[in-house]
Coordinates of C-alpha atoms in Angstrom, one line a residue:
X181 CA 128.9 122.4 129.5
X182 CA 126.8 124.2 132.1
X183 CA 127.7 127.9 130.9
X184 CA 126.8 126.7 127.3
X185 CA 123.1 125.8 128.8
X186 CA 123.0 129.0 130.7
X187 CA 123.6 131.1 127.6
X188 CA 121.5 129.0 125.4
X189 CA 118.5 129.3 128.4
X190 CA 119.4 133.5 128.2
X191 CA 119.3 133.7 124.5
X192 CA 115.9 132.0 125.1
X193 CA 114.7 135.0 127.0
X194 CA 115.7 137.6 125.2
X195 CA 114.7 136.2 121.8
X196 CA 111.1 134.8 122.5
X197 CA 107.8 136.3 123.4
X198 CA 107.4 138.4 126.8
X199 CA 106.1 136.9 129.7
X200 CA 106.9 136.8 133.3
X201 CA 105.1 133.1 133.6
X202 CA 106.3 131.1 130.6
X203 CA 109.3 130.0 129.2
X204 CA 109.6 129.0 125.6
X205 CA 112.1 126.9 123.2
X206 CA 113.5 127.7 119.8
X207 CA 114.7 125.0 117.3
X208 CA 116.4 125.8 114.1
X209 CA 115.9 124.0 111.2
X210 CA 119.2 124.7 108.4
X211 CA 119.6 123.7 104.7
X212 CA 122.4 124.3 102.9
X213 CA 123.5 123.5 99.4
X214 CA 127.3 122.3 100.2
X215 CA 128.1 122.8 96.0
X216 CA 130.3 119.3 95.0
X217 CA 131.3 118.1 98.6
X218 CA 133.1 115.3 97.2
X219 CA 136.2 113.3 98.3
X220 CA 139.0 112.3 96.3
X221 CA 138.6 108.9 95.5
X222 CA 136.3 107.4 92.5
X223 CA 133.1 106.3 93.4
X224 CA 132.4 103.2 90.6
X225 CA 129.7 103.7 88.4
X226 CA 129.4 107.3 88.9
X227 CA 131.0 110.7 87.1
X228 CA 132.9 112.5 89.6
X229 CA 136.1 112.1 87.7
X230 CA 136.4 115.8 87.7
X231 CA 136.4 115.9 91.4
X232 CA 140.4 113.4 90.8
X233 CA 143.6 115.1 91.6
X234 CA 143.9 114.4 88.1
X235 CA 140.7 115.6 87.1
X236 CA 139.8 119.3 86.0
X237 CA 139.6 120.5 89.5
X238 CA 142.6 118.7 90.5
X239 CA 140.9 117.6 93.8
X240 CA 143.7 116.7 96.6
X241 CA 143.4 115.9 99.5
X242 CA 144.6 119.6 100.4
X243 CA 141.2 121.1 99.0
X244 CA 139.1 118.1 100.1
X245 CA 140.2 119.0 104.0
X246 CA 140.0 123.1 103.3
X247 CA 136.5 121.6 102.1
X248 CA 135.4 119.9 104.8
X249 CA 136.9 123.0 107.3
X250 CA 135.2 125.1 105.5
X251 CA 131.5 123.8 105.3
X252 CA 131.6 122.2 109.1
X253 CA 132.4 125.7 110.1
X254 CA 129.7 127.1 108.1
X255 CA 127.0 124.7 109.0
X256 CA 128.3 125.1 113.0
X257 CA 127.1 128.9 112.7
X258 CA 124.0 128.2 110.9
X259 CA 121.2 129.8 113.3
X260 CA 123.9 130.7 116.3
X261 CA 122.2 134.3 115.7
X262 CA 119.6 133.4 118.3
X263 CA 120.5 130.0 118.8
X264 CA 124.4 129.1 120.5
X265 CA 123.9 125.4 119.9
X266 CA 123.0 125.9 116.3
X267 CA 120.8 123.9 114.3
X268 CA 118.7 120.6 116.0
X269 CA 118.5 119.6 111.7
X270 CA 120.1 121.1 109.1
X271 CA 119.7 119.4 105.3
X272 CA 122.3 119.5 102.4
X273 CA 122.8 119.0 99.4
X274 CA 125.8 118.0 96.5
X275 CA 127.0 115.3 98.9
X276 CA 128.6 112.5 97.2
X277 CA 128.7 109.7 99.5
X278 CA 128.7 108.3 103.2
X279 CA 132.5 108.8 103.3
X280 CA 132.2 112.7 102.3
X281 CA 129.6 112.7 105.4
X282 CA 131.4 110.8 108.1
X283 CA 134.8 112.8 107.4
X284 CA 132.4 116.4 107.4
X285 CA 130.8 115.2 111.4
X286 CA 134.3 114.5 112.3
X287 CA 135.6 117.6 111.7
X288 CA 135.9 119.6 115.5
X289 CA 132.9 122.1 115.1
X290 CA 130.7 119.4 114.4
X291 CA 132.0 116.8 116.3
X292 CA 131.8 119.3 119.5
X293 CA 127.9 119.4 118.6
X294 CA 127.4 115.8 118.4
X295 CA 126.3 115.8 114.9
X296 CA 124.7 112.3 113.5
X297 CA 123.5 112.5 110.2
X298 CA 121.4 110.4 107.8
X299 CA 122.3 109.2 104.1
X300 CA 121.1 107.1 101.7
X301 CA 122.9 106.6 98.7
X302 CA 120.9 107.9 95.0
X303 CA 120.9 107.3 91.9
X304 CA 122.0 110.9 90.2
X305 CA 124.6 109.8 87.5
X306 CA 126.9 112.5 88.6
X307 CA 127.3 111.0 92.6
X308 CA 125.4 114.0 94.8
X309 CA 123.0 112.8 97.3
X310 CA 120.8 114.8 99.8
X311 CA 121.9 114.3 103.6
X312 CA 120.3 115.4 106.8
X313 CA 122.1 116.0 109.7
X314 CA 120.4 116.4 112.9
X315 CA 121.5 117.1 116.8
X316 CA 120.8 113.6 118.4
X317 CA 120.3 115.9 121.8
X318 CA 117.5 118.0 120.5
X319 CA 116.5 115.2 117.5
X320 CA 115.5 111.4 117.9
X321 CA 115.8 109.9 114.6
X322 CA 113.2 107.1 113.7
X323 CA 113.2 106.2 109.9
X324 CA 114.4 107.4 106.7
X325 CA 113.6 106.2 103.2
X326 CA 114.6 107.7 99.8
X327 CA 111.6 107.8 97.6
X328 CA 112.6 108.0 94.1
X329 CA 111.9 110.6 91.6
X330 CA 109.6 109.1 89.0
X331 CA 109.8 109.9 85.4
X332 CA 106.5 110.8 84.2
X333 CA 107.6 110.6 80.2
X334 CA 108.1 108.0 78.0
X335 CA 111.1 109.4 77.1
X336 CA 112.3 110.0 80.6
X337 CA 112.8 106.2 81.3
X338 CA 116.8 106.7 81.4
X339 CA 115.9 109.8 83.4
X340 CA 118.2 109.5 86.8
X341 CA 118.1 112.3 89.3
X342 CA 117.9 113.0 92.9
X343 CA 115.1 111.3 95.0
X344 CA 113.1 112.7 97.9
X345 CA 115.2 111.6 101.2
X346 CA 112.2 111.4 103.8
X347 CA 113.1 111.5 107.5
X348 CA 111.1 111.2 110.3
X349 CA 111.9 111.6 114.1
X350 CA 110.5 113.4 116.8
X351 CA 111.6 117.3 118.4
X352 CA 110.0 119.0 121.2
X353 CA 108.3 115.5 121.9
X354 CA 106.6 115.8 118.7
X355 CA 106.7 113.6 115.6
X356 CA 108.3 115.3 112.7
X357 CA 108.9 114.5 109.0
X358 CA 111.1 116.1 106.8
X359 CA 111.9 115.7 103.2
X360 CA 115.2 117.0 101.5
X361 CA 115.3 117.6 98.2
X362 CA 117.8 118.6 95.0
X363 CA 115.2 119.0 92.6
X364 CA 116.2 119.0 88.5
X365 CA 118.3 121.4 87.5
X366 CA 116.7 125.0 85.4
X367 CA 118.6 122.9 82.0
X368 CA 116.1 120.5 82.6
X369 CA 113.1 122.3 82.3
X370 CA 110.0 123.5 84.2
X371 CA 108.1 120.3 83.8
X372 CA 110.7 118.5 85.6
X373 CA 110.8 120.6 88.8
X374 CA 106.8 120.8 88.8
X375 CA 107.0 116.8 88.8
X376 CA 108.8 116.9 92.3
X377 CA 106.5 119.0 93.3
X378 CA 103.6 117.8 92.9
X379 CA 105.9 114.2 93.4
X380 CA 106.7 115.6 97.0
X381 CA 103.1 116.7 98.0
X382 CA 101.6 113.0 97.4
X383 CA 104.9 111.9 99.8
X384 CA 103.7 114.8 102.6
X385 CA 99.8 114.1 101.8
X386 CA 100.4 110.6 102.8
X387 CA 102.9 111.0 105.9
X388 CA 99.7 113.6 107.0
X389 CA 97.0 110.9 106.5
X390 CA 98.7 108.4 108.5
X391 CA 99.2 111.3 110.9
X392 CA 97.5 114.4 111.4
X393 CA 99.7 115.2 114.1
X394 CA 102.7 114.9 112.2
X395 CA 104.5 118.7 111.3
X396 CA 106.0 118.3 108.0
X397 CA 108.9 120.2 106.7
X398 CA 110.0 120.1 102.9
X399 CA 113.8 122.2 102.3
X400 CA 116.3 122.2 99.6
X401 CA 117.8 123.4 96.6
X402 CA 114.5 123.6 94.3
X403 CA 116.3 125.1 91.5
X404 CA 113.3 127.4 91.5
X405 CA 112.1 130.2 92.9
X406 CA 108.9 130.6 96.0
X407 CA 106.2 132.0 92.8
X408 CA 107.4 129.4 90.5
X409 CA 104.7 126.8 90.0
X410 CA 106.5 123.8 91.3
X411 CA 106.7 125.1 94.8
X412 CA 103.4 127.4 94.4
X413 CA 100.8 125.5 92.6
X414 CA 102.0 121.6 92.6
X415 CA 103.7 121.9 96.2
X416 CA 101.2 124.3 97.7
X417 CA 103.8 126.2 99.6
X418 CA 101.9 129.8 100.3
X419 CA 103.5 132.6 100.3
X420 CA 100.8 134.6 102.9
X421 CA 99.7 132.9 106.6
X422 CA 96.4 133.6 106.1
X423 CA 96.1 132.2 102.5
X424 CA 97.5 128.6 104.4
X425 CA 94.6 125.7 104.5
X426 CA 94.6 122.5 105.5
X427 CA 96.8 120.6 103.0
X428 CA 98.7 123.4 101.9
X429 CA 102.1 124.6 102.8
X430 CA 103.7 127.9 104.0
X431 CA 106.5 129.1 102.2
X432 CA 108.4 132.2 104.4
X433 CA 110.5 133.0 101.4
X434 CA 108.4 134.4 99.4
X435 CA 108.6 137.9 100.8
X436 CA 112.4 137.4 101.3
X437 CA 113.1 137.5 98.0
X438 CA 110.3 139.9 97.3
X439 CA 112.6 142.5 99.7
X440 CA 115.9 142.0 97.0
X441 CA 117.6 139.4 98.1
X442 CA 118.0 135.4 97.9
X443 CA 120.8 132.8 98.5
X444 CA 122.3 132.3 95.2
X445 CA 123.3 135.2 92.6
X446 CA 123.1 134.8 88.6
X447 CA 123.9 137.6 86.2
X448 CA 123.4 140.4 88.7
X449 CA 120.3 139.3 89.9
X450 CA 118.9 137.1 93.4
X451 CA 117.1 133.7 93.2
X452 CA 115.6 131.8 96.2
X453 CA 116.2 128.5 95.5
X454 CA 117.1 127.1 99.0
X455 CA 113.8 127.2 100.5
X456 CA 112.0 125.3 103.8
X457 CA 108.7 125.3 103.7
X458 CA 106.1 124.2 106.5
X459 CA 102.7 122.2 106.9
X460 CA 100.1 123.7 107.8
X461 CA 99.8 122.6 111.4
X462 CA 103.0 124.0 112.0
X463 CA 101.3 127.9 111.3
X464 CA 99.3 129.9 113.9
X465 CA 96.5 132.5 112.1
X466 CA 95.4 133.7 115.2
X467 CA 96.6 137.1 116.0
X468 CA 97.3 136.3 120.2
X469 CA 100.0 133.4 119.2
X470 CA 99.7 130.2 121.0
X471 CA 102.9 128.2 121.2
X472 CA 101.5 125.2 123.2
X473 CA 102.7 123.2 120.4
X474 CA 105.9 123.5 117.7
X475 CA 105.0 126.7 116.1
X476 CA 107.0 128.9 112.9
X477 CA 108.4 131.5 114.5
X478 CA 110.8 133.4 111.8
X479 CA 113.1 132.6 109.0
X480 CA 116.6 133.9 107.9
X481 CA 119.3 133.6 104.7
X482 CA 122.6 133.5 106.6
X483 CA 124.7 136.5 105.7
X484 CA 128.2 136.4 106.9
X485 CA 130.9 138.2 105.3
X486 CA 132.9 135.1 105.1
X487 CA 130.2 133.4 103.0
X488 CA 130.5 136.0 100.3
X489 CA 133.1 137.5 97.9
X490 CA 134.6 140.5 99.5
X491 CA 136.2 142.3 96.4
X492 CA 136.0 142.4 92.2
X493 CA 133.0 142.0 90.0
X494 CA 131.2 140.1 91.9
X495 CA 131.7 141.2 95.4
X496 CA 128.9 140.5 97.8
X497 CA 128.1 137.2 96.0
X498 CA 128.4 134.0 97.3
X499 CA 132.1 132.7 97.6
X500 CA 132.6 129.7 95.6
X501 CA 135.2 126.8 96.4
X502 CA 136.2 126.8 93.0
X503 CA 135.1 129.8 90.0
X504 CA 137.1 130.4 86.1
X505 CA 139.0 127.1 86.8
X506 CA 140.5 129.4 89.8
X507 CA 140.4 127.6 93.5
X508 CA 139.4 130.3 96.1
X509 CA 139.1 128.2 98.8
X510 CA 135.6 129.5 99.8
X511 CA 132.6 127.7 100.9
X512 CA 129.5 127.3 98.3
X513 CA 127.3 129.5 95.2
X514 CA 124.5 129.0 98.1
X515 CA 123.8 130.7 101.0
X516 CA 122.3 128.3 104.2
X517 CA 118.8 129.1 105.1
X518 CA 117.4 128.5 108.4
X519 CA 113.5 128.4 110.0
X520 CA 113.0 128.8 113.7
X521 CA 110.4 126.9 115.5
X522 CA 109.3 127.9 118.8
X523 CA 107.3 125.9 121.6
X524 CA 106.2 127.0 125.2
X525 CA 107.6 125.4 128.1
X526 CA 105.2 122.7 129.4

């Protein structure tokens, strides 16, 4: 345990700012679409059948552990590039229930991390819930509440979908919120992402009233990309620094995907759907940075070659667990997305 520190304290050095007087620490902060992480049993009331050893994908239990292997050892890696003890939070997506979760932390490279994670069950008709999991050593959990989507049509009041799983807790002694969302899918429509969006802003607005103080992170699978108007006009997610005011959000990803690439791949071309965006009291403008307090530092899509298809017509893509009715034992159609957050030394 003590040469795990003394790397993670040497990766510190070499990674952050220059200075022979100060000493700084980095925080990652993951999401990662898990694509249909569910177990093998029926969950009443909902329409996994499909995910049955005798359903379509004829899930057994041999796929649901090569599953769970597969994504722990994913989200285990998620920001080791600068950081060795990964992720203090990492969000996800296409969950389908508290068993899916508590078999995922169980597995070794989690359960060598100490991962805890937070769930609350929603009411999407198909059983996939947003989860957060968090490092209980680098994040103290306080609440969590699931705010529900809310139809805004008449004709919407069936309408089920993923709500808004809002968590707050404090990192780098400083209170933290953050909201992780699955928002409708593209068959739905524009108007149903730019609901959650503006939907999510009234949930950020109001944890930022209460507390100015609080740094507010919204991530997940937005089924849309940074310029699309749910996450640039009815979130507020920026895609410049200095175009950030007070009340709007920065959005990192924007010139990510402007350079060619993004973490999912349809039809030969890259979208950025898995995004994590930032209050603004979590930007410095000012051109000398000052990292008193929790501060973006820098965002990455995580490449590996074991996350992507290494051969055939779509080489370089993500690797799918299942693709054609053809189980390739891979991981998801999203690649994880990570922010770093950096904070001198005190």
């Amino acid at each position: 345990m003590k040469r795990f520190f003394l790397l993670f304290a040497v990766a510190c050095l070499f990674l952050l700012p220059a200075s022979a007087q100060r000493k700084y620490s980095l925080y990652g902060i993951g999401f990662y679409n898990l694509e249909n992480l569910f177990d093998t049993c029926h969950d009443e009331g909902k329409n996994d059948y499909d995910f049955l050893p005798d359903g379509s994908y004829k899930w057994n239990g041999l796929k649901y552990s090569r599953k769970l292997h597969n994504m722990a050892y994913a989200l285990a890696d998620l920001g080791t590039d600068k950081l060795p003890i990964g992720c203090a939070v990492i969000g996800v997506s296409e969950v389908e229930n508290s068993n899916a979760l508590d078999d995922l932390v169980a597995q070794p490279e989690l359960a060598a991390r100490g991962y805890k994670y937070v769930h609350i069950e929603g009411p999407d008709r198909r059983g996939v819930d947003c989860a957060m999991l968090y490092n209980p050593a680098l994040f103290t959990l306080r609440d969590a509440i699931l705010v529900p989507y809310v139809p805004e049509l008449e004709k919407d009041s069936t309408f089920k979908t993923r709500g808004f799983l809002t968590v707050s807790g404090i990192l780098a002694d400083e209170p933290v919120t953050i909201i992780v969302c699955h928002w409708p899918s593209r068959f739905s429509g524009s108007f149903y992402r730019e609901t959650a969006g503006k939907q999510v802003k009234v949930i950020k607005d109001s944890v930022m009233k209460a507390d100015p103080n609080n740094k507010v992170i919204v991530m997940g699978d937005m089924n849309d990309d940074p310029q699309n108007r749910s996450m640039s006009e009815m979130l507020g997610a920026r895609g410049k620094i200095k175009d950030v005011k007070k009340g709007d959000m920065f959005n990192p990803w924007w010139k990510v995907l402007d350079s060619g690439t993004g973490t999912l791949s349809y039809q030969g071309s890259w979208n950025l759907f898995d995004q994590i965006v930032l209050s603004h009291n979590l930007i410095d403008t000012k051109e000398t940075k000052d990292y008193r307090k929790l501060t973006y530092y820098t965002c990455q899509i995580q490449r590996r070659d074991y996350l992507l298809q290494s051969e055939g017509q779509y080489k370089g893509t993500p690797k799918r667990t299942t693709a054609g009715g053809v189980w390739l034992d891979g991981y998801s159609d999203h690649l994880p997305t990570v922010v770093y957050l950096i904070k001198e030394k005190q």
